[in-house]
CSV table of C-alpha atoms in Angstrom, one decimal:
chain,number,residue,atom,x,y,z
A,1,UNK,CA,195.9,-16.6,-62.0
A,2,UNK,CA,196.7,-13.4,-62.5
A,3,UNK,CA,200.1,-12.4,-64.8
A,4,UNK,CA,201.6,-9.3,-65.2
A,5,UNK,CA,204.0,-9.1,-68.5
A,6,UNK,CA,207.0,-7.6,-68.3
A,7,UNK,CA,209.2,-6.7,-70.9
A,8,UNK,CA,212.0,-7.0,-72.5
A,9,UNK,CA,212.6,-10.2,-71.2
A,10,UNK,CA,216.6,-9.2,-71.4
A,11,UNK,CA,218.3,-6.4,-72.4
A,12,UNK,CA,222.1,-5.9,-73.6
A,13,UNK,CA,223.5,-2.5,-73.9
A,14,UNK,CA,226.4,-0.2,-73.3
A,15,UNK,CA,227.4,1.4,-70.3
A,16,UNK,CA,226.3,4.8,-69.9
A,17,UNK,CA,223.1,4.1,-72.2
A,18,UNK,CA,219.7,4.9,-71.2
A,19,UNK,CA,217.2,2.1,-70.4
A,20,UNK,CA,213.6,1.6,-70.1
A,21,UNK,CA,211.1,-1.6,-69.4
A,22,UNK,CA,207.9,-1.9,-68.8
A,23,UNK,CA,205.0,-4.1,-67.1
A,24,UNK,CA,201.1,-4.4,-68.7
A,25,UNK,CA,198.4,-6.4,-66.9
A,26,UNK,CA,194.9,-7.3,-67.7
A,27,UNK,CA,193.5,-6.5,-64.2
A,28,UNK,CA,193.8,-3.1,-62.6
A,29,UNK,CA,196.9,-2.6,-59.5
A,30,UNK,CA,196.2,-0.4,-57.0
A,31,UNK,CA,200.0,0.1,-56.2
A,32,UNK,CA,202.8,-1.2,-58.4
A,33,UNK,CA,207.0,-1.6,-57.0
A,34,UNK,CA,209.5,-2.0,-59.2
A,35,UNK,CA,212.6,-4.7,-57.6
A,36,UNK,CA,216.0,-5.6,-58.0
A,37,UNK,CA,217.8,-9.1,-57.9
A,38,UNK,CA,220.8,-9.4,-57.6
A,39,UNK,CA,222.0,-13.6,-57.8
A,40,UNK,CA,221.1,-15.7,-54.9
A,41,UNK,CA,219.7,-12.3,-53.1
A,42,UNK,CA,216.2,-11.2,-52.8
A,43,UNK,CA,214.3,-8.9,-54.5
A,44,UNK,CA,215.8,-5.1,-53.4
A,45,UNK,CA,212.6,-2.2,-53.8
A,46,UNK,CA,213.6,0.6,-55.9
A,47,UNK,CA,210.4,2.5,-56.5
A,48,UNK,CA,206.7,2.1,-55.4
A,49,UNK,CA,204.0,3.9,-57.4
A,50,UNK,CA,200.4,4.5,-55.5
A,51,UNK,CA,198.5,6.7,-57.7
A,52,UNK,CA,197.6,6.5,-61.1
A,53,UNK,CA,199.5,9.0,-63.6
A,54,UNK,CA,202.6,9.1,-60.7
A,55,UNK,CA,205.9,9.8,-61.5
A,56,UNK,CA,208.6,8.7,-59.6
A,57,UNK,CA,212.3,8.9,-59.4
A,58,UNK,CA,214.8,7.6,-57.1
A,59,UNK,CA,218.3,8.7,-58.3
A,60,UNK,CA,219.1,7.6,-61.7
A,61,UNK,CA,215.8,5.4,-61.6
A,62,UNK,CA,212.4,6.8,-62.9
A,63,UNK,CA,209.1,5.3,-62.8
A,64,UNK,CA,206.0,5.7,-63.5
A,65,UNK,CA,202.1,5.0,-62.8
A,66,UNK,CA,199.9,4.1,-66.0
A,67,UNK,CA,196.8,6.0,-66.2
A,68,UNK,CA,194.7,3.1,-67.0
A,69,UNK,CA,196.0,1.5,-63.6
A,70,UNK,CA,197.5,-1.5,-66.0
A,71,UNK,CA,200.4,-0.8,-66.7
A,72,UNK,CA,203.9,0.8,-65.4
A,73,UNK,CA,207.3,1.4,-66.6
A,74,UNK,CA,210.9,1.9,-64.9
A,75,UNK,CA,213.9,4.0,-66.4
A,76,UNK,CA,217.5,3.8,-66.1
A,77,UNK,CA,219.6,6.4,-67.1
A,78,UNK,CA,223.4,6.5,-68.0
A,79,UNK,CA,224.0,2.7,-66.6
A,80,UNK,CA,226.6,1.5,-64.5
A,81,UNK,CA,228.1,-1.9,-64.0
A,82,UNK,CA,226.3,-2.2,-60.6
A,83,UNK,CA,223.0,-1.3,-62.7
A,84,UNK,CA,223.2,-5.2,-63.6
A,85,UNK,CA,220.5,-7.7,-62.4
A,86,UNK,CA,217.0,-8.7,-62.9
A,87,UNK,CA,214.6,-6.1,-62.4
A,88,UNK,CA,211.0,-7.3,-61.8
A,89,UNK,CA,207.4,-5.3,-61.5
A,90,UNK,CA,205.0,-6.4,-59.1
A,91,UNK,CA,201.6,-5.1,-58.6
A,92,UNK,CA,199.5,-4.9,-55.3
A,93,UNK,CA,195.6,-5.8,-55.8
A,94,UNK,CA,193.3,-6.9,-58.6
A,95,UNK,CA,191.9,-9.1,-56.6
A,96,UNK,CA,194.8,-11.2,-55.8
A,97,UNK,CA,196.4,-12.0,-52.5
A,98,UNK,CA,200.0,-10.6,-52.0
A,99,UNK,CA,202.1,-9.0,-54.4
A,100,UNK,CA,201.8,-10.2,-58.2
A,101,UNK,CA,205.4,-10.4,-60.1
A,102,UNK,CA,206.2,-10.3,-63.5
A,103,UNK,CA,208.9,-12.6,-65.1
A,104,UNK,CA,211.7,-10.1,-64.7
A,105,UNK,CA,214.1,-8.1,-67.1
A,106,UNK,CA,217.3,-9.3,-66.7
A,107,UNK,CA,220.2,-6.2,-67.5
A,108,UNK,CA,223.5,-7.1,-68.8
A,109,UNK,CA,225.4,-3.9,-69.6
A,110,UNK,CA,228.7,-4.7,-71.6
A,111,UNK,CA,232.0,-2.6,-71.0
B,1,UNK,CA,217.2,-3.2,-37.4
B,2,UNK,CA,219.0,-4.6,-40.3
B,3,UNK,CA,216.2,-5.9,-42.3
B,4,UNK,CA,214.3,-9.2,-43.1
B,5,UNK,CA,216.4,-12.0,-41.4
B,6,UNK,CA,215.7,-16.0,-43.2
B,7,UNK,CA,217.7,-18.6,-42.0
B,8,UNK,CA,219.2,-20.9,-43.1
B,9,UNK,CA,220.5,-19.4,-46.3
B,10,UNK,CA,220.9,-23.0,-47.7
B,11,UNK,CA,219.5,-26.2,-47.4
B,12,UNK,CA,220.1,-29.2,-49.0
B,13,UNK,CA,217.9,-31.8,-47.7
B,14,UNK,CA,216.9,-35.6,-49.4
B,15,UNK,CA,213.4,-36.4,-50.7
B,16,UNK,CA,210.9,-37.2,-47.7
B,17,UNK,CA,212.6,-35.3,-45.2
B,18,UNK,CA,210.9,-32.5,-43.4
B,19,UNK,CA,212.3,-29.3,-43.4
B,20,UNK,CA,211.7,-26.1,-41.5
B,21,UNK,CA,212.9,-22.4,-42.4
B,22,UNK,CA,212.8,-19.1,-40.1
B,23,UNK,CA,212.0,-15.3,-41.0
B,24,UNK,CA,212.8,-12.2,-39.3
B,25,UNK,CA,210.5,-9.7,-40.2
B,26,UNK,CA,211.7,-6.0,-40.1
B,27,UNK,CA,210.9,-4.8,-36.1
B,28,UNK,CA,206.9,-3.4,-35.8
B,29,UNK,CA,206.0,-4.2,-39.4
B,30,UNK,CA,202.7,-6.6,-38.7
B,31,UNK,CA,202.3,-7.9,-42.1
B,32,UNK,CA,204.5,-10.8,-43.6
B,33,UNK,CA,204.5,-12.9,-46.5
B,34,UNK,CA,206.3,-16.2,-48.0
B,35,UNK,CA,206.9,-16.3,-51.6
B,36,UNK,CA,208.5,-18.7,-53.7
B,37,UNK,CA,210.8,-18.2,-56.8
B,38,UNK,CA,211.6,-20.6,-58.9
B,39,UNK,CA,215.2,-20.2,-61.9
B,40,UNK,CA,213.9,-17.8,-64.3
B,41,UNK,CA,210.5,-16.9,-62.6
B,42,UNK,CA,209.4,-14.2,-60.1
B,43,UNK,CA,208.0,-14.5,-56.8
B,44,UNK,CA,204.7,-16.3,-56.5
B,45,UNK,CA,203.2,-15.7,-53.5
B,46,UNK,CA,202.2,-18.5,-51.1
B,47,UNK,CA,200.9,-17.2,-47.7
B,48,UNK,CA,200.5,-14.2,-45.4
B,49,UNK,CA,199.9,-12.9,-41.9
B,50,UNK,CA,198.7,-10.1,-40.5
B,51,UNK,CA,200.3,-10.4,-36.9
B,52,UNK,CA,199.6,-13.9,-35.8
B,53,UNK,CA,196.8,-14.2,-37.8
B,54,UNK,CA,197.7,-16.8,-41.3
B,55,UNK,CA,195.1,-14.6,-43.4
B,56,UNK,CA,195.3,-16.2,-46.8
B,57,UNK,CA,197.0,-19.0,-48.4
B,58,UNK,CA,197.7,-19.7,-52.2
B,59,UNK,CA,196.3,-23.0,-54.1
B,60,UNK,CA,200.7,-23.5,-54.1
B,61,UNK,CA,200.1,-23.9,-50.6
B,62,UNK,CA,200.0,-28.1,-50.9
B,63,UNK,CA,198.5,-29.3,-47.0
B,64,UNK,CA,202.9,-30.6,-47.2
B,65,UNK,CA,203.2,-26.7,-46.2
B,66,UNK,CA,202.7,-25.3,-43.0
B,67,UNK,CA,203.6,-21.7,-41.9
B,68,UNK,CA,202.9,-20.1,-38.4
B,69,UNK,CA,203.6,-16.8,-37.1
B,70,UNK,CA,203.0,-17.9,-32.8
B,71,UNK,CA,203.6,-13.9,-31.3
B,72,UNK,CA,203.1,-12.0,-34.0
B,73,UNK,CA,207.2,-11.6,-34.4
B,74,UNK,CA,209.1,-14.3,-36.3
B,75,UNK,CA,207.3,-16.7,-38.7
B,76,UNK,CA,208.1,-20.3,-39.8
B,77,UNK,CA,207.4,-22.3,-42.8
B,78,UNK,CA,208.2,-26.3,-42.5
B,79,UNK,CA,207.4,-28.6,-45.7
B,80,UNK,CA,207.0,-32.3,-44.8
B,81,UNK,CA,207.9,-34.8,-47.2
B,82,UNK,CA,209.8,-32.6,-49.4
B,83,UNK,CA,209.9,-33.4,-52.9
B,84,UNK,CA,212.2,-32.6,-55.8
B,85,UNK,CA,209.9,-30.1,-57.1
B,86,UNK,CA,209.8,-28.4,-53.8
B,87,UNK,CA,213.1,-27.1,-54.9
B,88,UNK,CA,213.2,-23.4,-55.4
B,89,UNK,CA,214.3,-20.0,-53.0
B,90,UNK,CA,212.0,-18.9,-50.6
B,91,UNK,CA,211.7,-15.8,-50.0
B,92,UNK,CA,209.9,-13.6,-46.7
B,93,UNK,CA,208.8,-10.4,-47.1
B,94,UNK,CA,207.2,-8.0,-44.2
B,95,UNK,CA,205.4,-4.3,-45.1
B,96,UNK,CA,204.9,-2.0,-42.2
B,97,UNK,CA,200.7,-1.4,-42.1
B,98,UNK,CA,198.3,-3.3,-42.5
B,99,UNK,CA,196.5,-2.1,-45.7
B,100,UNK,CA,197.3,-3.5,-49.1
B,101,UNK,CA,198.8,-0.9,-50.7
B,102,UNK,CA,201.9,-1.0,-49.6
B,103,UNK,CA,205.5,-1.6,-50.3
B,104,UNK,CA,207.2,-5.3,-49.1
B,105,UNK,CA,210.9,-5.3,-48.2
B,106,UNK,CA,212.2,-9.0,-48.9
B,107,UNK,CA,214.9,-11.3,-46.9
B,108,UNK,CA,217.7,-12.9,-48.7
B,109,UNK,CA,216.0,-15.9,-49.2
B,110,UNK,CA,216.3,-19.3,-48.1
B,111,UNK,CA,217.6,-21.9,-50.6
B,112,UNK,CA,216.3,-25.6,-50.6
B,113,UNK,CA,217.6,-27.9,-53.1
B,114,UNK,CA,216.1,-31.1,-52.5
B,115,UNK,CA,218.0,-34.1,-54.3
C-alpha cells in the first residue's frame, strides 16, 4: 500500500525553538492535513492544504503544499510545553481509500 | 455539537469474545470512517460510508469485522472472535461533504486490549 514518510521520526529541543518536519510520498495527494496526538486521544487537525504550492498558517503553526503534490511540511515556531505530542501528515487521494498517515513525529520539548 | 462521540473509551475483552463499539459522527457531516492505530503507527484506514452507504473496505477489513451505518447517523463496528492482535485504538472520523478532498475530524478513540 501506499506510505507516506514522515520525518524526523522524534525531535528533542528547547522551549521557545523553532521546529519543522516534513512528509514525502511516492504517489501524488490531492489534499494533505497535518494532526496532533496527544496520549490516548485522537488525532486533533491543525492544518489542511488543498492546492499545490499553498501556504498555510494557523497561529504559531505553518504549513505548506509541495509543488510536486508529494510532499508537505509543517512549522512550529517558538514551542511551548503544550506544543508536545505526535504530529502526523496524512494525505487525501493517490488512489487510495481514506486518508493515508505517515508514522508520526513525536515532539518532546525540554525545559 | 461537541464533536465525534466513540464509546466505550476502553474495552478490555478475552480472546473469542465479540465486541461492538459506537461512533458519533459530527451532526450533518455524511461521510465517516474507522481507522485503526496501532503503538507507534498512524491510522490505517479500514472502512468508510457515505451516509448509509459502506462504500469501501480495506484488505484489514478481516470478514471478523463488520461496520454498519443503519440511518445514515451513528455507525457501529463489532469484531467477532476477537483475537490478541485485534488489539489496538480505533479511531472514527467524519468530514462534512462528500468529495474526497476534504478534512476528517477524529473521535477520541476507542481502546480494545484483548488478553
Amino acid at each position: 500500500g501506499q506510505q507516506l514518510n514522515q520525518s524526523p521520526q522524534s525531535m528533542f529541543i528547547q522551549e521557545g525553538e523553532d521546529v519543522s518536519m516534513n512528509c514525502t510520498s511516492s504517489s501524488i495527494f490531492n489534499t494533505w492535513l497535518w494532526y496532533k496526538q496527544d496520549p490516548g486521544e485522537g488525532p486533533v487537525l491543525l492544518i489542511a492544504l488543498y492546492k499545490a504550492g499553498e501556504l498555510t498558517s494557523n497561529g504559531r503553526l505553518t504549513a505548506q503544499f509541495g509543488i510536486t503534490r508529494k510532499d508537505s511540511f509543517l512549522n512550529i515556531s517558538a514551542s511551548i510545553p503544550s506544543d508536545v505530542g505526535i504530529y502526523f501528515c496524512a494525505g487525501v487521494g493517490g488512489g487510495a481509500d481514506g486518508l493515508t498517515f505517515g508514522k508520526g513525529t513525536h515532539l518532546i520539548i525540554q525545559p | 455539537d461537541t464533536g465525534v462521540s466513540q464509546n466505550p473509551r476502553h474495552k478490555i475483552t478475552k480472546r473469542g469474545q465479540n465486541v461492538t463499539f459506537r461512533c458519533d459522527p459530527i451532526s450533518e457531516h455524511n461521510r465517516l470512517y474507522w481507522y485503526r492505530q496501532t503503538l507507534g503507527q498512524g491510522p490505517e484506514f479500514l472502512t468508510y460510508f457515505q451516509n448509509e452507504a459502506q462504500l469501501e473496505k480495506s484488505r484489514l477489513l478481516s470478514d471478523r469485522f463488520s461496520a454498519e451505518r443503519p440511518k445514515g447517523s451513528f455507525s457501529t463496528l463489532e469484531i467477532q472472535r476477537t483475537e490478541q492482535g485485534d488489539s489496538a485504538m480505533y479511531l472514527c472520523a467524519s468530514s462534512p461533504r462528500s468529495g474526497l478532498n476534504t478534512e476528517a475530524f477524529f473521535g477520541q478513540g476507542t481502546r480494545l486490549t484483548v488478553v
